[in-house]
Amino acid sequence: MGAESSKGNKAFVNILPVSRHELGPMWTNNKMPGPCYKWAVNDKWNVSDFRMYNVTYPDDCRGEPFVICYHIHSNRSLDTVAKEIGRIPAPMRQAASVFMTYSDMLGENPSYDRTNYLVAAVYQDGAIFGRSNGYFPAALVHEVTHLIDGTLASPDAVHPAPGNTQFSSTQKWRDPVNNDGYAISEYGASAGYQEDFADVGRAVLLDTIYPGGLKNLSDNNANLTLITKQLKAFKDQAGTYYRKGGSCNDSLRFRYPTLMDIPKQPEQPAPGLPQYSQCGGKDWTGPTKCATGLVCVYVK
């Protein structure tokens, strides 16, 4: 339908403006937003390898800053992450409170030693940036749509608290999908109502921002007539957020609820990993230069 294609991804890159951002200094309070802590522990990362930064978008989202929980071995610079977040239109972006990056180092976490790991939503909490770069803006739009499913589009959300019910789990979504008889993508068809909802979100944004809409983008693909009920249901429930421009509404923001203490870590590496002293210091046996972001400790 175009949303999965390189043409659709290029449309996001070429048409969506990147909102100007301002990064704050690294947090020094030994705290971590609850969602970041929960998912770092859940996915078997060392929480002490994350650095927290506030990021604001003064031109379209002046309220409370977003938080980037940045892994020291991320494959994207902190500035690049902030720019990618700023490409998401502010009315959609306001559904998130935190964004995380995961490590790019093979061997650091066997659970994530896969080259195709891209980006994921963590329920209503935020989005995780992984290793891959392919189709990235389109993937991030998909994942932010998952967040919207449980916040801005949720029928029982109480601002600023996310709802317990995702819109995609209600009959108001399932009925039009079933009545259409088709999902918007192969992935949506195989993975269920939630993933179909997230893929429809990409299509709705493309329909809004691309000159001539989806019809023009898809060269009048006849299959568009097979998903008309889904497109209408999505636009009726959440379409107001899927547009270029606009700004955050502070009363609609969904903030992370808690802060967690980062436990002190023993000065030992994971089994099988080398320990290095401070770069070039006494008893140094590691590489002659430390890569940016590496945390070095003395060789035992």
mmCIF file of C-alpha atoms in Angstrom, residues 7-270:
data_model
loop_
_atom_site.group_PDB
_atom_site.id
_atom_site.type_symbol
_atom_site.label_atom_id
_atom_site.label_comp_id
_atom_site.label_asym_id
_atom_site.label_seq_id
_atom_site.Cartn_x
_atom_site.Cartn_y
_atom_site.Cartn_z
ATOM 1 C CA LYS A 7 8.431 5.237 -1.575
ATOM 2 C CA GLY A 8 6.383 5.646 1.578
ATOM 3 C CA ASN A 9 9.479 5.855 3.758
ATOM 4 C CA LYS A 10 11.023 8.478 1.482
ATOM 5 C CA ALA A 11 7.811 10.477 1.748
ATOM 6 C CA PHE A 12 8.211 10.620 5.520
ATOM 7 C CA VAL A 13 11.836 11.706 5.152
ATOM 8 C CA ASN A 14 11.178 14.307 2.471
ATOM 9 C CA ILE A 15 7.885 15.772 3.669
ATOM 10 C CA LEU A 16 7.912 15.674 7.459
ATOM 11 C CA PRO A 17 9.947 18.560 8.876
ATOM 12 C CA VAL A 18 12.394 17.841 11.692
ATOM 13 C CA SER A 19 11.475 19.971 14.666
ATOM 14 C CA ARG A 20 14.314 21.903 16.289
ATOM 15 C CA HIS A 21 15.433 20.309 19.541
ATOM 16 C CA GLU A 22 17.338 21.326 22.641
ATOM 17 C CA LEU A 23 19.191 18.693 24.661
ATOM 18 C CA GLY A 24 19.712 19.158 28.363
ATOM 19 C CA PRO A 25 22.740 17.927 30.308
ATOM 20 C CA MET A 26 23.060 14.328 31.364
ATOM 21 C CA TRP A 27 21.150 13.504 34.519
ATOM 22 C CA THR A 28 23.366 13.227 37.582
ATOM 23 C CA ASN A 29 20.795 12.167 40.186
ATOM 24 C CA ASN A 30 21.321 8.418 39.693
ATOM 25 C CA LYS A 31 17.682 8.106 38.646
ATOM 26 C CA MET A 32 15.980 6.505 35.665
ATOM 27 C CA PRO A 33 12.391 6.906 34.432
ATOM 28 C CA GLY A 34 10.317 3.935 35.516
ATOM 29 C CA PRO A 35 9.498 2.756 31.975
ATOM 30 C CA CYS A 36 13.175 2.798 30.940
ATOM 31 C CA TYR A 37 14.170 0.918 34.068
ATOM 32 C CA LYS A 38 11.423 -1.643 33.605
ATOM 33 C CA TRP A 39 12.346 -2.412 30.006
ATOM 34 C CA ALA A 40 16.095 -2.368 30.585
ATOM 35 C CA VAL A 41 15.680 -4.990 33.303
ATOM 36 C CA ASN A 42 13.063 -6.924 31.342
ATOM 37 C CA ASP A 43 15.350 -7.107 28.301
ATOM 38 C CA LYS A 44 18.408 -8.012 30.398
ATOM 39 C CA TRP A 45 20.429 -4.826 29.986
ATOM 40 C CA ASN A 46 22.710 -3.346 32.632
ATOM 41 C CA VAL A 47 20.776 -0.280 33.789
ATOM 42 C CA SER A 48 24.016 1.507 34.693
ATOM 43 C CA ASP A 49 24.888 1.586 30.965
ATOM 44 C CA PHE A 50 22.107 4.093 30.251
ATOM 45 C CA ARG A 51 22.459 7.866 30.403
ATOM 46 C CA MET A 52 19.387 10.048 30.780
ATOM 47 C CA TYR A 53 18.867 13.321 28.926
ATOM 48 C CA ASN A 54 15.939 15.713 28.676
ATOM 49 C CA VAL A 55 15.034 16.853 25.175
ATOM 50 C CA THR A 56 12.596 19.627 24.331
ATOM 51 C CA TYR A 57 11.177 20.867 21.040
ATOM 52 C CA PRO A 58 10.637 24.589 21.634
ATOM 53 C CA ASP A 59 8.909 25.306 18.327
ATOM 54 C CA ASP A 60 6.076 22.799 18.680
ATOM 55 C CA CYS A 61 6.220 21.117 22.097
ATOM 56 C CA ARG A 62 7.193 23.573 24.810
ATOM 57 C CA GLY A 63 5.887 21.684 27.830
ATOM 58 C CA GLU A 64 7.542 19.032 29.925
ATOM 59 C CA PRO A 65 10.579 17.536 28.188
ATOM 60 C CA PHE A 66 10.783 14.056 26.784
ATOM 61 C CA VAL A 67 13.476 11.814 28.249
ATOM 62 C CA ILE A 68 15.982 9.866 26.177
ATOM 63 C CA CYS A 69 17.410 6.866 28.023
ATOM 64 C CA TYR A 70 20.558 6.522 25.950
ATOM 65 C CA HIS A 71 22.668 3.353 25.986
ATOM 66 C CA ILE A 72 26.378 4.124 25.902
ATOM 67 C CA HIS A 73 26.863 1.660 23.026
ATOM 68 C CA SER A 74 24.018 2.884 20.853
ATOM 69 C CA ASN A 75 24.700 2.977 17.115
ATOM 70 C CA ARG A 76 23.050 6.396 16.827
ATOM 71 C CA SER A 77 24.374 9.594 18.300
ATOM 72 C CA LEU A 78 22.254 11.301 20.915
ATOM 73 C CA ASP A 79 21.684 14.186 18.516
ATOM 74 C CA THR A 80 20.488 11.814 15.769
ATOM 75 C CA VAL A 81 18.003 10.204 18.149
ATOM 76 C CA ALA A 82 16.640 13.619 19.113
ATOM 77 C CA LYS A 83 16.270 14.545 15.431
ATOM 78 C CA GLU A 84 14.402 11.324 14.603
ATOM 79 C CA ILE A 85 12.000 11.961 17.477
ATOM 80 C CA GLY A 86 11.540 15.499 16.175
ATOM 81 C CA ARG A 87 10.441 14.183 12.785
ATOM 82 C CA ILE A 88 7.314 12.697 14.360
ATOM 83 C CA PRO A 89 4.556 15.330 14.190
ATOM 84 C CA ALA A 90 4.017 16.947 17.587
ATOM 85 C CA PRO A 91 0.365 15.852 17.920
ATOM 86 C CA MET A 92 1.577 12.235 17.635
ATOM 87 C CA ARG A 93 4.806 12.733 19.587
ATOM 88 C CA GLN A 94 2.905 13.883 22.664
ATOM 89 C CA ALA A 95 1.714 10.301 23.251
ATOM 90 C CA ALA A 96 5.232 9.312 24.367
ATOM 91 C CA SER A 97 7.110 10.150 27.533
ATOM 92 C CA VAL A 98 10.405 8.324 27.027
ATOM 93 C CA PHE A 99 12.559 7.031 24.208
ATOM 94 C CA MET A 100 15.300 4.437 24.704
ATOM 95 C CA THR A 101 18.254 3.279 22.678
ATOM 96 C CA TYR A 102 19.716 -0.196 22.952
ATOM 97 C CA SER A 103 23.311 -1.294 22.482
ATOM 98 C CA ASP A 104 24.814 -2.031 19.081
ATOM 99 C CA MET A 105 27.536 -4.314 20.485
ATOM 100 C CA LEU A 106 27.201 -7.951 19.468
ATOM 101 C CA GLY A 107 27.822 -10.227 22.417
ATOM 102 C CA GLU A 108 26.767 -7.717 25.043
ATOM 103 C CA ASN A 109 23.242 -9.086 25.321
ATOM 104 C CA PRO A 110 22.524 -12.400 23.550
ATOM 105 C CA SER A 111 18.809 -11.618 23.618
ATOM 106 C CA TYR A 112 19.439 -8.776 21.163
ATOM 107 C CA ASP A 113 22.211 -10.164 18.951
ATOM 108 C CA ARG A 114 20.204 -9.777 15.781
ATOM 109 C CA THR A 115 21.022 -7.382 13.010
ATOM 110 C CA ASN A 116 17.426 -6.671 12.040
ATOM 111 C CA TYR A 117 16.278 -5.321 15.406
ATOM 112 C CA LEU A 118 14.856 -1.946 14.496
ATOM 113 C CA VAL A 119 12.504 -0.139 16.831
ATOM 114 C CA ALA A 120 9.772 -1.237 19.206
ATOM 115 C CA ALA A 121 7.010 0.245 21.302
ATOM 116 C CA VAL A 122 6.903 -0.569 24.996
ATOM 117 C CA TYR A 123 3.171 -0.591 25.576
ATOM 118 C CA GLN A 124 2.060 2.964 26.409
ATOM 119 C CA ASP A 125 5.446 4.005 27.782
ATOM 120 C CA GLY A 126 7.623 4.909 24.837
ATOM 121 C CA ALA A 127 9.700 3.574 21.965
ATOM 122 C CA ILE A 128 13.029 1.747 21.763
ATOM 123 C CA PHE A 129 15.607 2.435 19.052
ATOM 124 C CA GLY A 130 17.449 -0.721 18.043
ATOM 125 C CA ARG A 131 20.319 -1.565 15.701
ATOM 126 C CA SER A 132 18.896 -1.383 12.195
ATOM 127 C CA ASN A 133 18.419 1.754 10.114
ATOM 128 C CA GLY A 134 16.233 0.442 7.284
ATOM 129 C CA TYR A 135 12.875 2.154 6.730
ATOM 130 C CA PHE A 136 13.445 3.957 9.988
ATOM 131 C CA PRO A 137 10.983 6.874 9.881
ATOM 132 C CA ALA A 138 8.182 4.559 8.736
ATOM 133 C CA ALA A 139 9.010 2.102 11.521
ATOM 134 C CA LEU A 140 8.997 4.849 14.141
ATOM 135 C CA VAL A 141 5.607 6.116 12.923
ATOM 136 C CA HIS A 142 4.315 2.538 13.270
ATOM 137 C CA GLU A 143 5.598 2.234 16.839
ATOM 138 C CA VAL A 144 4.352 5.654 17.942
ATOM 139 C CA THR A 145 0.957 4.569 16.618
ATOM 140 C CA HIS A 146 1.077 1.697 19.119
ATOM 141 C CA LEU A 147 1.544 4.303 21.852
ATOM 142 C CA ILE A 148 -1.387 6.320 20.546
ATOM 143 C CA ASP A 149 -3.480 3.148 20.504
ATOM 144 C CA GLY A 150 -3.259 3.023 24.306
ATOM 145 C CA THR A 151 -3.193 6.745 25.076
ATOM 146 C CA LEU A 152 -4.671 9.365 22.767
ATOM 147 C CA ALA A 153 -6.972 6.864 21.029
ATOM 148 C CA SER A 154 -7.806 4.770 24.081
ATOM 149 C CA PRO A 155 -11.486 4.986 25.026
ATOM 150 C CA ASP A 156 -10.729 5.022 28.758
ATOM 151 C CA ALA A 157 -7.519 7.061 28.973
ATOM 152 C CA VAL A 158 -7.552 9.569 31.822
ATOM 153 C CA HIS A 159 -5.010 12.250 31.047
ATOM 154 C CA PRO A 160 -2.200 12.087 31.834
ATOM 155 C CA ALA A 161 -2.594 8.371 32.627
ATOM 156 C CA PRO A 162 -2.802 5.887 29.724
ATOM 157 C CA GLY A 163 -5.938 3.834 29.365
ATOM 158 C CA ASN A 164 -6.280 0.174 30.190
ATOM 159 C CA THR A 165 -7.917 -0.458 26.832
ATOM 160 C CA GLN A 166 -6.225 -0.127 23.477
ATOM 161 C CA PHE A 167 -8.558 1.137 20.796
ATOM 162 C CA SER A 168 -7.419 -1.701 18.527
ATOM 163 C CA SER A 169 -8.859 -4.221 21.006
ATOM 164 C CA THR A 170 -12.374 -2.746 20.839
ATOM 165 C CA GLN A 171 -15.181 -3.657 18.493
ATOM 166 C CA LYS A 172 -15.015 -0.124 17.098
ATOM 167 C CA TRP A 173 -11.787 -1.232 15.435
ATOM 168 C CA ARG A 174 -12.336 -4.940 14.957
ATOM 169 C CA ASP A 175 -15.695 -4.525 13.244
ATOM 170 C CA PRO A 176 -14.405 -2.331 10.387
ATOM 171 C CA VAL A 177 -11.397 -4.623 9.928
ATOM 172 C CA ASN A 178 -13.656 -7.657 9.776
ATOM 173 C CA ASN A 179 -16.131 -5.892 7.509
ATOM 174 C CA ASP A 180 -13.355 -4.883 5.127
ATOM 175 C CA GLY A 181 -12.136 -8.451 5.108
ATOM 176 C CA TYR A 182 -8.585 -7.305 4.359
ATOM 177 C CA ALA A 183 -5.689 -5.954 6.389
ATOM 178 C CA ILE A 184 -3.569 -3.112 5.084
ATOM 179 C CA SER A 185 -0.382 -5.212 4.982
ATOM 180 C CA GLU A 186 0.782 -8.797 5.107
ATOM 181 C CA TYR A 187 2.208 -8.088 8.542
ATOM 182 C CA GLY A 188 -1.077 -6.646 9.769
ATOM 183 C CA ALA A 189 -2.954 -9.649 8.440
ATOM 184 C CA SER A 190 -0.676 -12.164 10.166
ATOM 185 C CA ALA A 191 0.021 -10.324 13.434
ATOM 186 C CA GLY A 192 -3.480 -9.215 14.392
ATOM 187 C CA TYR A 193 -5.582 -6.150 15.082
ATOM 188 C CA GLN A 194 -2.933 -4.163 16.978
ATOM 189 C CA GLU A 195 -0.329 -4.432 14.239
ATOM 190 C CA ASP A 196 -2.910 -3.700 11.565
ATOM 191 C CA PHE A 197 -3.883 -0.564 13.505
ATOM 192 C CA ALA A 198 -0.245 0.563 13.638
ATOM 193 C CA ASP A 199 0.209 0.012 9.899
ATOM 194 C CA VAL A 200 -3.012 1.873 9.144
ATOM 195 C CA GLY A 201 -1.572 4.757 11.168
ATOM 196 C CA ARG A 202 1.297 5.022 8.717
ATOM 197 C CA ALA A 203 -1.132 4.999 5.819
ATOM 198 C CA VAL A 204 -3.306 7.694 7.389
ATOM 199 C CA LEU A 205 -0.292 9.953 7.930
ATOM 200 C CA LEU A 206 0.817 9.412 4.328
ATOM 201 C CA ASP A 207 -2.709 10.119 3.123
ATOM 202 C CA THR A 208 -2.563 13.421 4.995
ATOM 203 C CA ILE A 209 0.905 14.656 4.048
ATOM 204 C CA TYR A 210 1.496 13.257 0.541
ATOM 205 C CA PRO A 211 0.266 15.424 -2.357
ATOM 206 C CA GLY A 212 -2.831 13.685 -3.674
ATOM 207 C CA GLY A 213 -2.893 11.312 -0.702
ATOM 208 C CA LEU A 214 -2.692 7.533 -0.790
ATOM 209 C CA LYS A 215 -4.285 7.352 -4.227
ATOM 210 C CA ASN A 216 -1.464 9.345 -5.754
ATOM 211 C CA LEU A 217 1.221 7.643 -3.674
ATOM 212 C CA SER A 218 -0.003 4.187 -4.708
ATOM 213 C CA ASP A 219 -0.733 5.156 -8.334
ATOM 214 C CA ASN A 220 -4.452 4.578 -7.751
ATOM 215 C CA ASN A 221 -3.930 1.071 -6.410
ATOM 216 C CA ALA A 222 -7.301 -0.672 -6.585
ATOM 217 C CA ASN A 223 -6.613 -2.357 -3.258
ATOM 218 C CA LEU A 224 -7.315 0.929 -1.496
ATOM 219 C CA THR A 225 -11.008 0.165 -1.915
ATOM 220 C CA LEU A 226 -10.537 -2.939 0.258
ATOM 221 C CA ILE A 227 -9.621 -1.048 3.438
ATOM 222 C CA THR A 228 -11.984 1.928 3.368
ATOM 223 C CA LYS A 229 -13.748 1.063 6.635
ATOM 224 C CA GLN A 230 -10.450 0.764 8.518
ATOM 225 C CA LEU A 231 -9.192 4.065 7.196
ATOM 226 C CA LYS A 232 -12.428 5.791 8.203
ATOM 227 C CA ALA A 233 -12.499 4.224 11.677
ATOM 228 C CA PHE A 234 -8.900 5.246 12.286
ATOM 229 C CA LYS A 235 -9.440 8.806 11.109
ATOM 230 C CA ASP A 236 -12.601 9.141 13.187
ATOM 231 C CA GLN A 237 -10.803 8.029 16.355
ATOM 232 C CA ALA A 238 -7.261 9.372 15.961
ATOM 233 C CA GLY A 239 -6.969 11.189 12.647
ATOM 234 C CA THR A 240 -6.661 14.597 14.283
ATOM 235 C CA TYR A 241 -3.157 13.655 15.480
ATOM 236 C CA TYR A 242 -1.936 12.441 12.078
ATOM 237 C CA ARG A 243 -0.995 15.632 10.312
ATOM 238 C CA LYS A 244 2.072 17.660 9.525
ATOM 239 C CA GLY A 245 2.652 20.613 11.795
ATOM 240 C CA GLY A 246 0.588 21.338 14.855
ATOM 241 C CA SER A 247 1.814 21.406 18.426
ATOM 242 C CA CYS A 248 1.627 19.464 21.651
ATOM 243 C CA ASN A 249 -1.332 20.022 23.933
ATOM 244 C CA ASP A 250 0.064 19.873 27.452
ATOM 245 C CA SER A 251 -3.232 18.558 28.804
ATOM 246 C CA LEU A 252 -2.880 15.541 26.496
ATOM 247 C CA ARG A 253 0.693 14.620 27.401
ATOM 248 C CA PHE A 254 1.356 11.182 28.893
ATOM 249 C CA ARG A 255 4.185 11.405 31.409
ATOM 250 C CA TYR A 256 6.157 8.553 32.920
ATOM 251 C CA PRO A 257 4.764 7.898 36.399
ATOM 252 C CA THR A 258 7.831 7.031 38.451
ATOM 253 C CA LEU A 259 11.583 7.447 38.865
ATOM 254 C CA MET A 260 13.760 4.514 39.854
ATOM 255 C CA ASP A 261 17.129 4.471 41.598
ATOM 256 C CA ILE A 262 19.938 2.994 39.523
ATOM 257 C CA PRO A 263 21.623 0.393 41.753
ATOM 258 C CA LYS A 264 25.365 0.588 42.164
ATOM 259 C CA GLN A 265 27.149 -2.008 40.072
ATOM 260 C CA PRO A 266 30.177 -4.005 41.220
ATOM 261 C CA GLU A 267 33.329 -3.123 39.314
ATOM 262 C CA GLN A 268 33.314 -6.394 37.397
ATOM 263 C CA PRO A 269 32.423 -7.086 33.795
ATOM 264 C CA ALA A 270 30.025 -9.718 32.597
#
